[in-house]
PDB file of N, CA and C in Angstrom:
ATOM      1  N   MET A 450     122.779 119.631  15.417  1.00 64.00           N
ATOM      2  CA  MET A 450     122.191 119.033  16.339  1.00 64.00           C
ATOM      3  C   MET A 450     122.768 117.574  16.040  1.00 64.00           C
ATOM      4  N   VAL A 451     123.583 116.837  17.446  1.00 74.00           N
ATOM      5  CA  VAL A 451     124.059 115.670  17.131  1.00 74.00           C
ATOM      6  C   VAL A 451     123.046 114.497  17.324  1.00 74.00           C
ATOM      7  N   ARG A 452     123.281 113.656  16.031  1.00 86.00           N
ATOM      8  CA  ARG A 452     122.472 112.531  16.241  1.00 86.00           C
ATOM      9  C   ARG A 452     123.124 111.552  17.172  1.00 86.00           C
ATOM     10  N   ARG A 453     122.100 110.670  17.845  1.00 88.00           N
ATOM     11  CA  ARG A 453     122.463 109.769  18.868  1.00 88.00           C
ATOM     12  C   ARG A 453     121.454 108.380  18.820  1.00 88.00           C
ATOM     13  N   THR A 454     122.505 107.325  18.905  1.00 94.00           N
ATOM     14  CA  THR A 454     121.307 105.978  18.766  1.00 94.00           C
ATOM     15  C   THR A 454     121.110 105.849  20.232  1.00 94.00           C
ATOM     16  N   PRO A 455     119.674 104.965  20.420  1.00 94.00           N
ATOM     17  CA  PRO A 455     119.199 104.589  21.594  1.00 94.00           C
ATOM     18  C   PRO A 455     120.412 104.056  22.623  1.00 94.00           C
ATOM     19  N   LEU A 456     121.339 103.095  21.915  1.00 96.00           N
ATOM     20  CA  LEU A 456     122.276 102.917  23.254  1.00 96.00           C
ATOM     21  C   LEU A 456     123.068 103.633  23.300  1.00 96.00           C
ATOM     22  N   GLN A 457     123.638 104.675  22.341  1.00 96.00           N
ATOM     23  CA  GLN A 457     125.016 105.763  22.946  1.00 96.00           C
ATOM     24  C   GLN A 457     124.120 106.597  23.926  1.00 96.00           C
ATOM     25  N   GLU A 458     122.828 106.894  23.774  1.00 96.00           N
ATOM     26  CA  GLU A 458     121.806 107.778  24.831  1.00 96.00           C
ATOM     27  C   GLU A 458     121.854 107.188  25.927  1.00 96.00           C
ATOM     28  N   TYR A 459     121.787 105.700  25.916  1.00 97.00           N
ATOM     29  CA  TYR A 459     121.404 105.212  27.333  1.00 97.00           C
ATOM     30  C   TYR A 459     123.080 105.145  28.043  1.00 97.00           C
ATOM     31  N   ARG A 460     124.307 104.673  27.243  1.00 97.00           N
ATOM     32  CA  ARG A 460     125.740 104.934  27.670  1.00 97.00           C
ATOM     33  C   ARG A 460     126.023 106.135  28.339  1.00 97.00           C
ATOM     34  N   GLU A 461     125.570 107.218  27.554  1.00 96.00           N
ATOM     35  CA  GLU A 461     126.194 108.667  28.157  1.00 96.00           C
ATOM     36  C   GLU A 461     125.147 108.650  29.157  1.00 96.00           C
ATOM     37  N   ALA A 462     124.199 108.041  29.223  1.00 97.00           N
ATOM     38  CA  ALA A 462     123.236 108.842  30.404  1.00 97.00           C
ATOM     39  C   ALA A 462     123.981 107.993  32.085  1.00 97.00           C
ATOM     40  N   CYS A 463     124.434 106.560  31.569  1.00 97.00           N
ATOM     41  CA  CYS A 463     124.964 105.856  32.753  1.00 97.00           C
ATOM     42  C   CYS A 463     126.151 106.947  32.763  1.00 97.00           C
ATOM     43  N   GLN A 464     126.998 107.033  32.095  1.00 97.00           N
ATOM     44  CA  GLN A 464     128.230 107.760  32.516  1.00 97.00           C
ATOM     45  C   GLN A 464     128.039 109.108  33.631  1.00 97.00           C
ATOM     46  N   ILE A 465     127.319 109.753  32.861  1.00 97.00           N
ATOM     47  CA  ILE A 465     127.102 110.847  33.722  1.00 97.00           C
ATOM     48  C   ILE A 465     126.555 110.499  34.825  1.00 97.00           C
ATOM     49  N   ALA A 466     125.580 109.869  35.248  1.00 97.00           N
ATOM     50  CA  ALA A 466     125.312 109.573  36.086  1.00 97.00           C
ATOM     51  C   ALA A 466     126.275 109.164  37.438  1.00 97.00           C
ATOM     52  N   LYS A 467     127.234 108.206  36.837  1.00 97.00           N
ATOM     53  CA  LYS A 467     127.913 107.488  37.738  1.00 97.00           C
ATOM     54  C   LYS A 467     129.054 108.376  38.397  1.00 97.00           C
ATOM     55  N   ASP A 468     129.476 109.288  37.622  1.00 97.00           N
ATOM     56  CA  ASP A 468     130.111 110.470  38.008  1.00 97.00           C
ATOM     57  C   ASP A 468     129.597 111.405  38.732  1.00 97.00           C
ATOM     58  N   HIS A 469     128.485 111.292  38.357  1.00 97.00           N
ATOM     59  CA  HIS A 469     127.966 112.136  39.889  1.00 97.00           C
ATOM     60  C   HIS A 469     127.302 111.776  41.027  1.00 97.00           C
ATOM     61  N   GLY A 470     127.555 110.263  41.096  1.00 97.00           N
ATOM     62  CA  GLY A 470     127.039 109.116  42.204  1.00 97.00           C
ATOM     63  C   GLY A 470     125.600 108.760  42.193  1.00 97.00           C
ATOM     64  N   LEU A 471     125.286 108.628  40.842  1.00 97.00           N
ATOM     65  CA  LEU A 471     123.474 108.467  41.070  1.00 97.00           C
ATOM     66  C   LEU A 471     123.884 106.476  40.526  1.00 97.00           C
ATOM     67  N   LEU A 472     123.119 105.868  40.198  1.00 97.00           N
ATOM     68  CA  LEU A 472     122.997 104.709  39.853  1.00 97.00           C
ATOM     69  C   LEU A 472     121.663 104.656  38.445  1.00 97.00           C
ATOM     70  N   VAL A 473     122.046 103.760  37.723  1.00 98.00           N
ATOM     71  CA  VAL A 473     120.921 103.577  36.777  1.00 98.00           C
ATOM     72  C   VAL A 473     120.997 101.919  36.669  1.00 98.00           C
ATOM     73  N   ILE A 474     119.730 101.737  36.576  1.00 97.00           N
ATOM     74  CA  ILE A 474     118.927 100.485  36.896  1.00 97.00           C
ATOM     75  C   ILE A 474     118.237 100.333  35.739  1.00 97.00           C
ATOM     76  N   GLN A 475     118.157  99.092  34.886  1.00 96.00           N
ATOM     77  CA  GLN A 475     116.989  98.712  33.808  1.00 96.00           C
ATOM     78  C   GLN A 475     116.398  97.515  34.087  1.00 96.00           C
ATOM     79  N   LYS A 476     115.482  98.048  33.960  1.00 96.00           N
ATOM     80  CA  LYS A 476     114.289  96.695  34.378  1.00 96.00           C
ATOM     81  C   LYS A 476     113.103  96.955  33.472  1.00 96.00           C
ATOM     82  N   GLY A 477     113.642  95.876  32.432  1.00 95.00           N
ATOM     83  CA  GLY A 477     112.570  96.011  30.824  1.00 95.00           C
ATOM     84  C   GLY A 477     112.786  96.838  30.445  1.00 95.00           C
ATOM     85  N   ASP A 478     111.784  97.803  29.840  1.00 94.00           N
ATOM     86  CA  ASP A 478     111.810  98.901  29.104  1.00 94.00           C
ATOM     87  C   ASP A 478     111.886 100.556  30.374  1.00 94.00           C
ATOM     88  N   ILE A 479     111.601  99.932  30.936  1.00 97.00           N
ATOM     89  CA  ILE A 479     111.689 101.094  32.241  1.00 97.00           C
ATOM     90  C   ILE A 479     113.166 101.213  32.883  1.00 97.00           C
ATOM     91  N   TYR A 480     113.657 102.720  32.599  1.00 98.00           N
ATOM     92  CA  TYR A 480     115.299 103.018  33.200  1.00 98.00           C
ATOM     93  C   TYR A 480     114.812 103.898  35.014  1.00 98.00           C
ATOM     94  N   GLN A 481     114.943 103.208  35.866  1.00 98.00           N
ATOM     95  CA  GLN A 481     115.419 103.937  37.114  1.00 98.00           C
ATOM     96  C   GLN A 481     116.315 104.482  37.465  1.00 98.00           C
ATOM     97  N   VAL A 482     116.564 105.033  38.355  1.00 98.00           N
ATOM     98  CA  VAL A 482     117.430 106.497  38.512  1.00 98.00           C
ATOM     99  C   VAL A 482     117.340 106.408  40.085  1.00 98.00           C
ATOM    100  N   TYR A 483     118.584 106.263  40.763  1.00 98.00           N
ATOM    101  CA  TYR A 483     118.681 106.441  42.101  1.00 98.00           C
ATOM    102  C   TYR A 483     119.891 106.813  42.789  1.00 98.00           C
ATOM    103  N   ARG A 484     119.753 107.432  43.902  1.00 97.00           N
ATOM    104  CA  ARG A 484     121.002 108.130  44.146  1.00 97.00           C
ATOM    105  C   ARG A 484     121.778 107.483  45.070  1.00 97.00           C
ATOM    106  N   ARG A 485     122.895 106.869  44.912  1.00 96.00           N
ATOM    107  CA  ARG A 485     124.123 106.056  46.016  1.00 96.00           C
ATOM    108  C   ARG A 485     124.016 106.865  47.521  1.00 96.00           C
ATOM    109  N   ASN A 486     123.707 105.719  48.271  1.00 95.00           N
ATOM    110  CA  ASN A 486     123.775 106.419  49.957  1.00 95.00           C
ATOM    111  C   ASN A 486     124.287 105.412  50.442  1.00 95.00           C
ATOM    112  N   PRO A 487     125.064 105.422  51.316  1.00 94.00           N
ATOM    113  CA  PRO A 487     125.495 103.961  52.363  1.00 94.00           C
ATOM    114  C   PRO A 487     124.833 103.579  52.604  1.00 94.00           C
ATOM    115  N   LYS A 488     123.479 103.802  53.460  1.00 96.00           N
ATOM    116  CA  LYS A 488     122.691 103.218  54.093  1.00 96.00           C
ATOM    117  C   LYS A 488     121.740 102.416  53.120  1.00 96.00           C
ATOM    118  N   ARG A 489     121.202 103.330  52.050  1.00 97.00           N
ATOM    119  CA  ARG A 489     119.915 102.652  51.076  1.00 97.00           C
ATOM    120  C   ARG A 489     119.968 103.658  50.165  1.00 97.00           C
ATOM    121  N   ASN A 490     120.393 103.096  48.953  1.00 96.00           N
ATOM    122  CA  ASN A 490     119.984 103.872  47.674  1.00 96.00           C
ATOM    123  C   ASN A 490     118.357 104.711  47.695  1.00 96.00           C
ATOM    124  N   ILE A 491     118.689 106.156  46.893  1.00 97.00           N
ATOM    125  CA  ILE A 491     117.293 106.608  47.014  1.00 97.00           C
ATOM    126  C   ILE A 491     117.220 106.395  45.829  1.00 97.00           C
ATOM    127  N   TRP A 492     115.403 106.320  45.786  1.00 98.00           N
ATOM    128  CA  TRP A 492     115.145 106.483  44.194  1.00 98.00           C
ATOM    129  C   TRP A 492     114.576 107.673  43.644  1.00 98.00           C
ATOM    130  N   LEU A 493     114.677 108.060  42.512  1.00 98.00           N
ATOM    131  CA  LEU A 493     114.761 109.497  42.356  1.00 98.00           C
ATOM    132  C   LEU A 493     113.623 109.551  41.367  1.00 98.00           C
ATOM    133  N   GLY A 494     113.715 108.837  40.423  1.00 98.00           N
ATOM    134  CA  GLY A 494     112.478 108.494  39.293  1.00 98.00           C
ATOM    135  C   GLY A 494     112.841 107.277  37.962  1.00 98.00           C
ATOM    136  N   GLN A 495     111.671 107.460  37.406  1.00 98.00           N
ATOM    137  CA  GLN A 495     112.598 106.458  36.413  1.00 98.00           C
ATOM    138  C   GLN A 495     111.919 107.101  34.999  1.00 98.00           C
ATOM    139  N   ARG A 496     112.183 106.530  33.768  1.00 98.00           N
ATOM    140  CA  ARG A 496     112.221 107.207  32.354  1.00 98.00           C
ATOM    141  C   ARG A 496     111.864 105.917  31.682  1.00 98.00           C
ATOM    142  N   SER A 497     110.781 106.019  30.779  1.00 97.00           N
ATOM    143  CA  SER A 497     110.551 104.659  29.366  1.00 97.00           C
ATOM    144  C   SER A 497     111.563 104.946  28.386  1.00 97.00           C
ATOM    145  N   SER A 498     112.189 105.744  28.181  1.00 97.00           N
ATOM    146  CA  SER A 498     113.228 105.724  26.675  1.00 97.00           C
ATOM    147  C   SER A 498     114.558 106.613  27.368  1.00 97.00           C
ATOM    148  N   PRO A 499     115.581 105.695  26.361  1.00 97.00           N
ATOM    149  CA  PRO A 499     117.334 106.398  26.538  1.00 97.00           C
ATOM    150  C   PRO A 499     117.353 107.952  26.253  1.00 97.00           C
ATOM    151  N   SER A 500     116.513 108.501  25.720  1.00 95.00           N
ATOM    152  CA  SER A 500     116.675 109.871  25.797  1.00 95.00           C
ATOM    153  C   SER A 500     115.816 110.905  26.628  1.00 95.00           C
ATOM    154  N   GLY A 501     114.773 110.203  27.225  1.00 97.00           N
ATOM    155  CA  GLY A 501     114.215 110.708  28.763  1.00 97.00           C
ATOM    156  C   GLY A 501     115.256 110.720  29.899  1.00 97.00           C
ATOM    157  N   LEU A 502     115.902 109.287  30.011  1.00 97.00           N
ATOM    158  CA  LEU A 502     116.642 109.102  30.757  1.00 97.00           C
ATOM    159  C   LEU A 502     117.799 110.024  30.536  1.00 97.00           C
ATOM    160  N   ARG A 503     118.511 110.027  29.354  1.00 96.00           N
ATOM    161  CA  ARG A 503     119.557 111.446  29.640  1.00 96.00           C
ATOM    162  C   ARG A 503     119.249 112.500  29.993  1.00 96.00           C
ATOM    163  N   SER A 504     118.166 113.363  29.486  1.00 96.00           N
ATOM    164  CA  SER A 504     117.603 114.396  29.744  1.00 96.00           C
ATOM    165  C   SER A 504     117.297 114.532  31.426  1.00 96.00           C
ATOM    166  N   PHE A 505     116.878 113.365  31.797  1.00 98.00           N
ATOM    167  CA  PHE A 505     116.881 113.114  33.254  1.00 98.00           C
ATOM    168  C   PHE A 505     117.729 113.625  34.290  1.00 98.00           C
ATOM    169  N   VAL A 506     118.455 112.884  33.714  1.00 98.00           N
ATOM    170  CA  VAL A 506     120.142 112.559  34.413  1.00 98.00           C
ATOM    171  C   VAL A 506     120.834 113.776  34.284  1.00 98.00           C
ATOM    172  N   CYS A 507     120.619 114.623  33.089  1.00 97.00           N
ATOM    173  CA  CYS A 507     121.395 115.934  33.324  1.00 97.00           C
ATOM    174  C   CYS A 507     120.668 116.975  33.827  1.00 97.00           C
ATOM    175  N   THR A 508     119.341 116.587  33.861  1.00 97.00           N
ATOM    176  CA  THR A 508     118.591 117.861  34.932  1.00 97.00           C
ATOM    177  C   THR A 508     118.732 117.697  36.789  1.00 97.00           C
ATOM    178  N   LEU A 509     119.117 116.303  36.780  1.00 96.00           N
ATOM    179  CA  LEU A 509     119.513 115.647  38.424  1.00 96.00           C
ATOM    180  C   LEU A 509     120.816 116.554  38.245  1.00 96.00           C
ATOM    181  N   THR A 510     121.596 116.035  37.927  1.00 96.00           N
ATOM    182  CA  THR A 510     123.493 116.705  37.930  1.00 96.00           C
ATOM    183  C   THR A 510     123.570 117.878  37.688  1.00 96.00           C
ATOM    184  N   LYS A 511     123.110 118.534  36.673  1.00 95.00           N
ATOM    185  CA  LYS A 511     122.955 120.112  35.780  1.00 95.00           C
ATOM    186  C   LYS A 511     123.800 120.142  35.326  1.00 95.00           C
ATOM    187  N   PHE A 512     124.049 118.502  34.399  1.00 92.00           N
ATOM    188  CA  PHE A 512     125.081 118.616  33.452  1.00 92.00           C
ATOM    189  C   PHE A 512     124.313 119.515  32.007  1.00 92.00           C
ATOM    190  N   LYS A 513     125.263 119.885  31.150  1.00 80.00           N
ATOM    191  CA  LYS A 513     125.069 120.452  29.945  1.00 80.00           C
ATOM    192  C   LYS A 513     125.801 119.666  28.779  1.00 80.00           C
TER     193      LYS A 513
END
């Protein structure tokens, strides 16, 4: 099993999200995920940890 630091998990989640048209915004200790849309970004959910964020983004994008 690969060990990642929280910063690595956050950056990986942001890159996966960007590649699939999603947007990750950090507000304090909360990470919010939005789907990019020309009129208005659509809120998909939020997580409180980088590992949870990465897992959530992978679920949304069907990334393995």
